[in-house]
PDB file of C-alpha atoms and ligand atoms in Angstrom:
ATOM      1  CA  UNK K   9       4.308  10.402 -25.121  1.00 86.00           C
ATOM      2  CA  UNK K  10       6.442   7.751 -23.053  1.00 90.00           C
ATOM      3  CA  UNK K  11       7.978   5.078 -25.298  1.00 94.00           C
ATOM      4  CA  UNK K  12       8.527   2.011 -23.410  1.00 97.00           C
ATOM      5  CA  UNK K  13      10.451  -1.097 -24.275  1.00 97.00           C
ATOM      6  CA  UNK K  14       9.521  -4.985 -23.027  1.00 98.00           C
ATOM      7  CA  UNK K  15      12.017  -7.261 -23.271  1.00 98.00           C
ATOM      8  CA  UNK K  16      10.888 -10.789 -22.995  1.00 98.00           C
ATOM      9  CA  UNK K  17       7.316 -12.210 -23.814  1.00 97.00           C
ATOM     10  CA  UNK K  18       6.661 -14.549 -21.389  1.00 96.00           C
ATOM     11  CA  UNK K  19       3.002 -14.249 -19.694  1.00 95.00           C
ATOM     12  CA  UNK K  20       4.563 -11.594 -17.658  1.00 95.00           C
ATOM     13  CA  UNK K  21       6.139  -9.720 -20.407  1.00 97.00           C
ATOM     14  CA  UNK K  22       3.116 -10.377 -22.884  1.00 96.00           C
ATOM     15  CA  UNK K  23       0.387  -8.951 -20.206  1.00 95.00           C
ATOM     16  CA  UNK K  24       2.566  -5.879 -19.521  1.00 96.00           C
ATOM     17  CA  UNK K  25       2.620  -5.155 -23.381  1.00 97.00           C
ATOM     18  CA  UNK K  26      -0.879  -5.682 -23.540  1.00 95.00           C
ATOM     19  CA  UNK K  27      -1.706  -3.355 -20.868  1.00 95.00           C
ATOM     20  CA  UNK K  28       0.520  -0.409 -22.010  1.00 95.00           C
ATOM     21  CA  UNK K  29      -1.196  -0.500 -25.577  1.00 95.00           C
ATOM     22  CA  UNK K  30      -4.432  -0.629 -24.325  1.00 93.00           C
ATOM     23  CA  UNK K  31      -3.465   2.402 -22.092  1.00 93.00           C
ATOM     24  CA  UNK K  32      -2.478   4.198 -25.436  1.00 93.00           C
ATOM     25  CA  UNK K  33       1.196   4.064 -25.086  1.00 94.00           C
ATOM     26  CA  UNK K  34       3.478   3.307 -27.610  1.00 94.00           C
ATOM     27  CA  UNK K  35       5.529  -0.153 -26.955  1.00 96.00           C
ATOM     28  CA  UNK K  36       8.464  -1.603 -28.743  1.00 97.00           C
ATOM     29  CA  UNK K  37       8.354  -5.580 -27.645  1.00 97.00           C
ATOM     30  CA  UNK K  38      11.132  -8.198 -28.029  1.00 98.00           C
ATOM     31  CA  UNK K  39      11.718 -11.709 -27.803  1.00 98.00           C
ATOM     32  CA  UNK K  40      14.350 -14.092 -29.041  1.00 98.00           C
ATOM     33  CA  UNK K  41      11.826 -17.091 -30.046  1.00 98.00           C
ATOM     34  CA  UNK K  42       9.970 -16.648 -32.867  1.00 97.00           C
ATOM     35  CA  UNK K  43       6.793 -18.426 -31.364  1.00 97.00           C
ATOM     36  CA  UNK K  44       6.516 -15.414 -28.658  1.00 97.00           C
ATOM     37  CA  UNK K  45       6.674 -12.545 -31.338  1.00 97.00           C
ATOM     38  CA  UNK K  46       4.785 -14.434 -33.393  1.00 96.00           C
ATOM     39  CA  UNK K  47       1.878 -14.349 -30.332  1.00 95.00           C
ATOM     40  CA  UNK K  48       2.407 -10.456 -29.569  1.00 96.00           C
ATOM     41  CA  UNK K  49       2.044  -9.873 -33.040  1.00 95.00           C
ATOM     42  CA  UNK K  50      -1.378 -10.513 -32.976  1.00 94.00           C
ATOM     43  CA  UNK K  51      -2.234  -7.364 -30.947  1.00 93.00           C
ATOM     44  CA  UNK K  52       1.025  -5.315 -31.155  1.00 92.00           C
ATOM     45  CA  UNK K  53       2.710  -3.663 -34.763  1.00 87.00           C
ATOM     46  CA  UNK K  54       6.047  -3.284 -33.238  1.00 95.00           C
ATOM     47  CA  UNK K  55       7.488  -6.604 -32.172  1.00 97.00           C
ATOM     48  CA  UNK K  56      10.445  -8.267 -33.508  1.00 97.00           C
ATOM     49  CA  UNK K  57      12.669 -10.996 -32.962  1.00 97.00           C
ATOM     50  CA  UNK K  58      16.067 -10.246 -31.590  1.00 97.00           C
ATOM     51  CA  UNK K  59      18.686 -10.865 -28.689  1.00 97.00           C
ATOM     52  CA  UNK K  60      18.253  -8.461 -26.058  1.00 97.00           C
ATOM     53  CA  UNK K  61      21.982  -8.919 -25.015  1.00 97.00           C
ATOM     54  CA  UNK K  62      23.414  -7.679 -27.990  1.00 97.00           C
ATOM     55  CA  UNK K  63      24.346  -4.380 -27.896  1.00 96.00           C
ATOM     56  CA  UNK K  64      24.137  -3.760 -31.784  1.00 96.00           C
ATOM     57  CA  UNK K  65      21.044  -5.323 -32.293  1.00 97.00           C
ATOM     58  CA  UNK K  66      19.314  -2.780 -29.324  1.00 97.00           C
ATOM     59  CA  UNK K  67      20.832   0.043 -31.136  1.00 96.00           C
ATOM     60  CA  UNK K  68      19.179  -1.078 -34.586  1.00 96.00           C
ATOM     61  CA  UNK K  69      15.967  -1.795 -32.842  1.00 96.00           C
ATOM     62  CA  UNK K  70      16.380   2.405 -31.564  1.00 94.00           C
ATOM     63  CA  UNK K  71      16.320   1.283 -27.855  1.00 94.00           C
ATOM     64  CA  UNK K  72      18.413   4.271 -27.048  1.00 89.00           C
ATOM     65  CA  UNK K  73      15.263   6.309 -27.530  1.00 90.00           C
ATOM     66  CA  UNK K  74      13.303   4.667 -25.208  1.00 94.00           C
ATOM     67  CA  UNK K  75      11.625   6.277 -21.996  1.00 95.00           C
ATOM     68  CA  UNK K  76      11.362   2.818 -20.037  1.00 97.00           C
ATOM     69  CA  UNK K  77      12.204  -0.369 -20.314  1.00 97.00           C
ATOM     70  CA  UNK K  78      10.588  -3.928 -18.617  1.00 98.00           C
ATOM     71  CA  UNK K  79      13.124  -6.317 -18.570  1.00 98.00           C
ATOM     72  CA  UNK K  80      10.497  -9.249 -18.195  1.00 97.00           C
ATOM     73  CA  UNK K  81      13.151 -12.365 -18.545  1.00 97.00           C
ATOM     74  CA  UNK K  82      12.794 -14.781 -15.682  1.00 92.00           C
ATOM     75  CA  UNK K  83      14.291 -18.076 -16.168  1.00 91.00           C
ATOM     76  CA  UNK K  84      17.680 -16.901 -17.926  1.00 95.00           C
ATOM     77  CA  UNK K  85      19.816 -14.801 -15.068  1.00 96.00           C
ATOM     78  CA  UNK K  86      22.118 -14.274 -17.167  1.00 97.00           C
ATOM     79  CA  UNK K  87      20.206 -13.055 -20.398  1.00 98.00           C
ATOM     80  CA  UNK K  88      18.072 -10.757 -17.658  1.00 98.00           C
ATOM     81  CA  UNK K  89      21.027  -9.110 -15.928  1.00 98.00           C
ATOM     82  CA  UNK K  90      23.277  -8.841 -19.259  1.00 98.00           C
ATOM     83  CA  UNK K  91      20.144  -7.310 -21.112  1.00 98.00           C
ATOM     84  CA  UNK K  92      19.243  -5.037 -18.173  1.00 98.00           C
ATOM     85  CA  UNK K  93      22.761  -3.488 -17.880  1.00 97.00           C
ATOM     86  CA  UNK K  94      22.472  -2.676 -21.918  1.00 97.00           C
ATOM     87  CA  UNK K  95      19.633  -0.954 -21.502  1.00 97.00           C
ATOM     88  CA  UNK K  96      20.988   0.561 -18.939  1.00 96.00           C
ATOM     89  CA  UNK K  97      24.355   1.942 -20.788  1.00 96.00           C
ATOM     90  CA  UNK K  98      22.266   2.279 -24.003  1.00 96.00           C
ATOM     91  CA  UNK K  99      20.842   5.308 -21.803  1.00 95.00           C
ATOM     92  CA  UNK K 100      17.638   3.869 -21.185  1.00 96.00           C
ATOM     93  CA  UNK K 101      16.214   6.559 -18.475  1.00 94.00           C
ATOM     94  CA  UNK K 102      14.120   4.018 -16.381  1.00 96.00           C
ATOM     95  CA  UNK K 103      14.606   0.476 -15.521  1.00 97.00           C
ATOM     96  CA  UNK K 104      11.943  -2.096 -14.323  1.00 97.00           C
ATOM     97  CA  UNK K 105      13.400  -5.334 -14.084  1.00 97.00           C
ATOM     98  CA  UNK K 106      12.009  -8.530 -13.175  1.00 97.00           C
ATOM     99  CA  UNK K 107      13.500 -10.903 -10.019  1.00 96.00           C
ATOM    100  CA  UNK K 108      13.341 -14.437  -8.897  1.00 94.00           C
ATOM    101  CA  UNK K 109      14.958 -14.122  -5.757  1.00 94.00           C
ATOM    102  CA  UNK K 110      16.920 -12.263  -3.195  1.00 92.00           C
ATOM    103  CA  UNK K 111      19.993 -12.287  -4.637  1.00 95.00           C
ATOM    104  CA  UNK K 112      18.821 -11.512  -8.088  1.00 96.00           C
ATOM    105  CA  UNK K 113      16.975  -8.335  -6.420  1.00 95.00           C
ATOM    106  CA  UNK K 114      20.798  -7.512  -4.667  1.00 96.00           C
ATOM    107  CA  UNK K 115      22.164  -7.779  -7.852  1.00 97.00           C
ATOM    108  CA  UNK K 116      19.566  -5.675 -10.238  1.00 97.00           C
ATOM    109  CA  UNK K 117      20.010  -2.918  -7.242  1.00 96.00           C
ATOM    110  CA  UNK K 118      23.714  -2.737  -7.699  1.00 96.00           C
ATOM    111  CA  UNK K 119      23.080  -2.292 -11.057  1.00 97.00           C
ATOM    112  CA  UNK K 120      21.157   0.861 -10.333  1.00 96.00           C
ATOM    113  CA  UNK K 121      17.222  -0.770 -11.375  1.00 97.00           C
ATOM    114  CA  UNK K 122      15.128   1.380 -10.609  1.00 95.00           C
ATOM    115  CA  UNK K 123      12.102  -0.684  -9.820  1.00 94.00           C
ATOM    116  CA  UNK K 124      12.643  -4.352  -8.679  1.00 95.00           C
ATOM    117  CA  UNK K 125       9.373  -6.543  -8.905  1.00 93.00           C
ATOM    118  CA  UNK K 126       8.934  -9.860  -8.024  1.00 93.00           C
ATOM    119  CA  UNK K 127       5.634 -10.767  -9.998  1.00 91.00           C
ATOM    120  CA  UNK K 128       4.898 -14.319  -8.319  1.00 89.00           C
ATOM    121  CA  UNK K 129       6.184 -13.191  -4.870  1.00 87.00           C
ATOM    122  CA  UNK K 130       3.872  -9.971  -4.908  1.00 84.00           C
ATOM    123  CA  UNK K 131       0.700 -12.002  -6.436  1.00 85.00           C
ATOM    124  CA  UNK K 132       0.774 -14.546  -3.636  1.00 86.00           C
ATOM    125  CA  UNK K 133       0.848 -11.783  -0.669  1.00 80.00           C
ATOM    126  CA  UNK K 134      -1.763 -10.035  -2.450  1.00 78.00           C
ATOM    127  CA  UNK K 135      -4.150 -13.434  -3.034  1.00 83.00           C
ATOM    128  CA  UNK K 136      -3.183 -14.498   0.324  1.00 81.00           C
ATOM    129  CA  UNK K 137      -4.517 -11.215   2.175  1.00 74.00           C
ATOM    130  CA  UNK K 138      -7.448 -10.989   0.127  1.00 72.00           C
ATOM    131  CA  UNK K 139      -8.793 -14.467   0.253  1.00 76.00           C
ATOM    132  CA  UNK K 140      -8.338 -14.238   3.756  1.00 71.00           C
ATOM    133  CA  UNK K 141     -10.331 -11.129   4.397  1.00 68.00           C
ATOM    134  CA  UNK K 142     -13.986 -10.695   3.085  1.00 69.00           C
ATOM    135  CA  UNK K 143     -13.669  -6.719   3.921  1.00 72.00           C
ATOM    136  CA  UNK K 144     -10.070  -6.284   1.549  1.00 75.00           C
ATOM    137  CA  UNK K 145     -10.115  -5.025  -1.539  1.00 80.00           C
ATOM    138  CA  UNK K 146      -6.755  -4.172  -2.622  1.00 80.00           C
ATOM    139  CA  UNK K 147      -3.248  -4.805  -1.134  1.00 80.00           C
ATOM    140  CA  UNK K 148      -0.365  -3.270  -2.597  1.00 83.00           C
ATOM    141  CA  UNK K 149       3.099  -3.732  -0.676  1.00 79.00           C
ATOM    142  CA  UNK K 150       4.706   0.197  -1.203  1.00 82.00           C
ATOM    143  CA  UNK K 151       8.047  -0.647   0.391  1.00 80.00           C
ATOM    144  CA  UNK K 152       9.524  -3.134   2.415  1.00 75.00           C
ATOM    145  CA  UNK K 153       7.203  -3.920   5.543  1.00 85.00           C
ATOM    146  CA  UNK K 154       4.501  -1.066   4.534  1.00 89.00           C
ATOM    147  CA  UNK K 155       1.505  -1.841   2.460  1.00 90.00           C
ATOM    148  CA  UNK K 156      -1.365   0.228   1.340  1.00 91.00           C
ATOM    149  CA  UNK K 157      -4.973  -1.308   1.957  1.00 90.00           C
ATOM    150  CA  UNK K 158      -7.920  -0.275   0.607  1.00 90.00           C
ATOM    151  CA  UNK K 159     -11.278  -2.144   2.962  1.00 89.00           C
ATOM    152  CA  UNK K 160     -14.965  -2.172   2.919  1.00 89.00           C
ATOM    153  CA  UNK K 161     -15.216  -0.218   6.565  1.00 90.00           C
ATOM    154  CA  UNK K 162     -16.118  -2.676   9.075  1.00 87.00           C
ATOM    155  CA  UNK K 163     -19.700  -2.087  11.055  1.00 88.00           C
ATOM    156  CA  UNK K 164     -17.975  -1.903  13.906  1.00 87.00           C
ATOM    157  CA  UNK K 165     -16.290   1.401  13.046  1.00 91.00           C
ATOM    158  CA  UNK K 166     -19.372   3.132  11.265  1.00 92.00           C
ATOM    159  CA  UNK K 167     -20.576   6.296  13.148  1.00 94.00           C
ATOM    160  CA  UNK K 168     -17.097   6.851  14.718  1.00 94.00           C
ATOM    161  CA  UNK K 169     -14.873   9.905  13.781  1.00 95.00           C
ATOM    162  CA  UNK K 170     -11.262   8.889  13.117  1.00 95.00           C
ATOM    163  CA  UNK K 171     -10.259  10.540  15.889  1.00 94.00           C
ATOM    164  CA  UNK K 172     -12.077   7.938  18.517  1.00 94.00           C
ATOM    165  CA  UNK K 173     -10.537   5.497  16.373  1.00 92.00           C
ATOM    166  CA  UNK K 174      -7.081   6.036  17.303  1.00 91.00           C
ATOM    167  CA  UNK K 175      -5.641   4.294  14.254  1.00 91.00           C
ATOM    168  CA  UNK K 176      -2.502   5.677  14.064  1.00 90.00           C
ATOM    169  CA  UNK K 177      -2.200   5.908  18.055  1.00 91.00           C
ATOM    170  CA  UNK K 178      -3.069   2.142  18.240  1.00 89.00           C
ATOM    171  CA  UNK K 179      -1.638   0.244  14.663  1.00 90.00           C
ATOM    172  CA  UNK K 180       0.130   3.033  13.691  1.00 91.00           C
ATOM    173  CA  UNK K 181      -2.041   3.215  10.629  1.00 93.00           C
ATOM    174  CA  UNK K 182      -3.576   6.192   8.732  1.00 94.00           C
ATOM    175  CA  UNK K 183      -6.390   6.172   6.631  1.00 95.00           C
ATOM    176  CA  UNK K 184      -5.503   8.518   3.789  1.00 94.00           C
ATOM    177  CA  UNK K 185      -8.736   8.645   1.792  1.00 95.00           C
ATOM    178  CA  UNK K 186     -12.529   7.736   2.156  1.00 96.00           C
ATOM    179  CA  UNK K 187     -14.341   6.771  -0.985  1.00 93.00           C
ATOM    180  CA  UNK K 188     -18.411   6.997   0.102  1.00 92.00           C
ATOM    181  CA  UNK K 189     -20.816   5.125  -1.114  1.00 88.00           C
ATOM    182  CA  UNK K 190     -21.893   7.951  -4.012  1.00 88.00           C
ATOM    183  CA  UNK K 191     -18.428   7.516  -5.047  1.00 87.00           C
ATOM    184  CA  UNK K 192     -17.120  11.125  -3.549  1.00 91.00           C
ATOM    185  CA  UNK K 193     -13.386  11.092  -2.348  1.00 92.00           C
ATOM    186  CA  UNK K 194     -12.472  12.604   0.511  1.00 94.00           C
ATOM    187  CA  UNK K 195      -8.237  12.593  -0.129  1.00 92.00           C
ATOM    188  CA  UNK K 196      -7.460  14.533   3.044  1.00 89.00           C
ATOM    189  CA  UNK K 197      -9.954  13.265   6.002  1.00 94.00           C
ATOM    190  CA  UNK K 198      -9.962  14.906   9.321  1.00 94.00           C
ATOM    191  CA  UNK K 199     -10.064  14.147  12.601  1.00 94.00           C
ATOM    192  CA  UNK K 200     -13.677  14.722  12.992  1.00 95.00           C
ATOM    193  CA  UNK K 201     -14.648  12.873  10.069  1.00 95.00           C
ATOM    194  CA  UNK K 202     -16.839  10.193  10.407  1.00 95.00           C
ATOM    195  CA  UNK K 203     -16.897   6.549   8.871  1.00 95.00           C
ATOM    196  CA  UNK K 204     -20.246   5.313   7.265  1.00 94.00           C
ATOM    197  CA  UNK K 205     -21.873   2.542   6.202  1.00 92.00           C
ATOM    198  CA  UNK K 206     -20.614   1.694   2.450  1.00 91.00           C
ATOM    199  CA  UNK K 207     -17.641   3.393   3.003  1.00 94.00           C
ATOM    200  CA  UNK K 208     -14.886   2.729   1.378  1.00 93.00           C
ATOM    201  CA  UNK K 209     -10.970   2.782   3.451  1.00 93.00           C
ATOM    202  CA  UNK K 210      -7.501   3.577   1.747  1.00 94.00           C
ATOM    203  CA  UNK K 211      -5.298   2.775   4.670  1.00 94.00           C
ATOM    204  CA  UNK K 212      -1.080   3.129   4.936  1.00 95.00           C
ATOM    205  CA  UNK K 213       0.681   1.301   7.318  1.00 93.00           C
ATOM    206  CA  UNK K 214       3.087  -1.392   8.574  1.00 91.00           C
ATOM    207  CA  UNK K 215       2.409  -4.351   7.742  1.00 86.00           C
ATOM    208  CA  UNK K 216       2.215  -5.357  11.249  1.00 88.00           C
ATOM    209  CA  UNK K 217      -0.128  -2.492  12.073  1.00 90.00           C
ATOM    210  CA  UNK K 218      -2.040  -3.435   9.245  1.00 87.00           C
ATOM    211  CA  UNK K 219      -2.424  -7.009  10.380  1.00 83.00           C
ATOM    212  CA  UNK K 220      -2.948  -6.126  14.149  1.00 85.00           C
ATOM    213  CA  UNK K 221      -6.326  -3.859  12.972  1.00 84.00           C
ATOM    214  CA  UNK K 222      -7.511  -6.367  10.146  1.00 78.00           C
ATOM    215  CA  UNK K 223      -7.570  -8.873  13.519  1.00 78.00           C
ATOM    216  CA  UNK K 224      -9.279  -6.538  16.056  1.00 78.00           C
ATOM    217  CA  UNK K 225     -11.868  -4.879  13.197  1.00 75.00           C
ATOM    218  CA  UNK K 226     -11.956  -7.091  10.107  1.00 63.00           C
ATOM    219  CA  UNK K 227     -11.865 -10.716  11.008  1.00 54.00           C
ATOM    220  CA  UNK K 228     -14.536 -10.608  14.254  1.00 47.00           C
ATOM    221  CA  UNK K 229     -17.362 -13.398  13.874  1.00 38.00           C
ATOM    222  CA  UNK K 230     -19.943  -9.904  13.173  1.00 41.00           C
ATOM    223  CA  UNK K 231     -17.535  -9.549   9.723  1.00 41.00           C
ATOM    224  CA  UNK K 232     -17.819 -13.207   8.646  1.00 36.00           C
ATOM    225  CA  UNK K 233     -21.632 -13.552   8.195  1.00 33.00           C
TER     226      UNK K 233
HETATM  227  P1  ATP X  10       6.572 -15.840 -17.457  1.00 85.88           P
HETATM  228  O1  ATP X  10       6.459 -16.392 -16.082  1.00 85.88           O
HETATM  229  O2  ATP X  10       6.279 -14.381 -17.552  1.00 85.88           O
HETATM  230  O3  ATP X  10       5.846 -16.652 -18.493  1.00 85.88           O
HETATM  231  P2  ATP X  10       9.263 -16.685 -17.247  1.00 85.88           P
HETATM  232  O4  ATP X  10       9.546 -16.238 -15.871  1.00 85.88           O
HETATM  233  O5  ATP X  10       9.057 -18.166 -17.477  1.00 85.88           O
HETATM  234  O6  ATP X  10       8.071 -15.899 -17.875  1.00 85.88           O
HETATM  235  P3  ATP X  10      11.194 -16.771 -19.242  1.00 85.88           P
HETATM  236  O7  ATP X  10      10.392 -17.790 -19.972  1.00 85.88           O
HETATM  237  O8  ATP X  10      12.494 -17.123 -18.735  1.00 85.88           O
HETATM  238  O9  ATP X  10      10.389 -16.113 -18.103  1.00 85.88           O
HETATM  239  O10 ATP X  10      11.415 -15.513 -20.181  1.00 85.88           O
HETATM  240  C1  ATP X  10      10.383 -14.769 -20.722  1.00 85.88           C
HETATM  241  C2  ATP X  10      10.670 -14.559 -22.185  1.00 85.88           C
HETATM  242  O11 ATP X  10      11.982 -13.968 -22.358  1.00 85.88           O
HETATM  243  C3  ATP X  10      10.673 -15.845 -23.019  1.00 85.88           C
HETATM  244  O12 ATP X  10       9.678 -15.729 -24.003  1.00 85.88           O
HETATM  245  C4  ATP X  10      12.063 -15.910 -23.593  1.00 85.88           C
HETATM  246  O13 ATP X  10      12.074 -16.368 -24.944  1.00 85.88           O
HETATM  247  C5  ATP X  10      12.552 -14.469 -23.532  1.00 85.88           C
HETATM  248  N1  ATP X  10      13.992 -14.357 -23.460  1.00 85.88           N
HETATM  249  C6  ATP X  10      14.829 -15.047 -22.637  1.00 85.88           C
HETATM  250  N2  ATP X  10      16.100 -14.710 -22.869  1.00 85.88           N
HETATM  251  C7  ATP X  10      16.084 -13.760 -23.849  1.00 85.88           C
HETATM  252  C8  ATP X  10      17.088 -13.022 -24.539  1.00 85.88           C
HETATM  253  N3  ATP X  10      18.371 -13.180 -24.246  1.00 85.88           N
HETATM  254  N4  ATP X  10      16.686 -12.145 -25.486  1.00 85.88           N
HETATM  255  C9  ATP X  10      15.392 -12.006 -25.795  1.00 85.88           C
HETATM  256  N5  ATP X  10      14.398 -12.670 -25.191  1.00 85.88           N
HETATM  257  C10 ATP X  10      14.733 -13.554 -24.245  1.00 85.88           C
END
């Protein structure tokens, strides 16, 4: 099983730690103030206190052996970038490293991270897209400028076959998957398809795209009653 390492128990740091052990994995969690470990210990066995900078220390703790690591430090740029690149020389074989701005991102990719998040950042696009849509029900940002959607379908394109939609003709969008109302998944939809009434969307697109169809299907005065 994957062994993953969290370094830094902030609220970020604690609810990744949380999450992992309730998913059954096995995590190793770190922090240098005694009040955080002393808060993770409550749910987690294998916390301790120690300096994630220092090279001996991560060796003691067996970080080596470790499948993933979270570097979850936000305030200190220096403690988050001198921990990551330990991990990284320790042999660590996949990086996720937290950043509070552009430069910081610049920096972690130079360092060869393998997954940059920016927690806040990525929490306000998602809250702002769903509190502005009563049809959204998940946003996730996949790369730069492309997001995946998932939407209630709109009334307005029940009984039409994705073909006389034209999504990916028109927003350059394609919906990927329909969940129906019993819960069946269609993963590969075809042309002929047809959207119903409960139906659930998984859409891929730019962001622009995505935006342009939300507008024309999602936000009409029929949607908002
Ligand atoms: P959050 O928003 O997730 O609460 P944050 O962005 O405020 O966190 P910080 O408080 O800077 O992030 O760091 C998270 C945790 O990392 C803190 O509990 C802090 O004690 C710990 N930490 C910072 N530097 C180090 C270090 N060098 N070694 C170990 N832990 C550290």
């Amino acid at each position: 099983m994957k062994q993953f390492i969290v370094v830094g128990l902030g609220r970020f740091g604690l609810s990744v730690t949380k999450t992992l052990l309730s998913m059954g994995y096995e995590v190793l969690a770190i922090d240098k103030d005694p009040k955080k470990v002393q808060e993770c210990a409550s749910f987690a066995t294998d916390v301790y206190r120690a300096e994630a900078t220092d090279e001996k220390t991560l060796l003691e703790l067996g970080v080596h052996n470790m499948d993933h690591a979270i570097v979850a430090i936000g305030d200190d740029l220096q403690a988050n970038i001198l921990a990551t690149i330990q991990l990284k020389n320790l042999g660590v074989k996949t990086i996720t490293a937290k950043a509070v701005s552009d430069l910081h991102h610049k920096v972690l990719e130079k360092l060869g991270v393998d997954h940059i998040i920016h927690p806040e950042r990525d929490t306000g696009v998602r809250v702002a897209h769903q509190i502005t849509s009563q049809h959204l029900i998940e946003f996730l940002e996949v790369a730069p400028e492309y997001s995946l959607v998932e939407i209630y379908a709109p009334p307005s394109m029940c009984g039409k076959s994705l073909k006389q939609l034209k999504m990916r003709a028109s927003y350059g969008c394609n919906i990927i998957a329909i969940r129906t109302k019993d819960n069946q998944m269609n993963i590969s939809p075809t042309a002929d398809d047809q959207i119903s009434h409960g139906d659930i969307l998984v859409i891929i697109g730019s962001n622009k795209g995505i935006a342009h169809l939300e507008k024309r299907y999602v936000r009409t005065k029929e949607m908002l009653k």
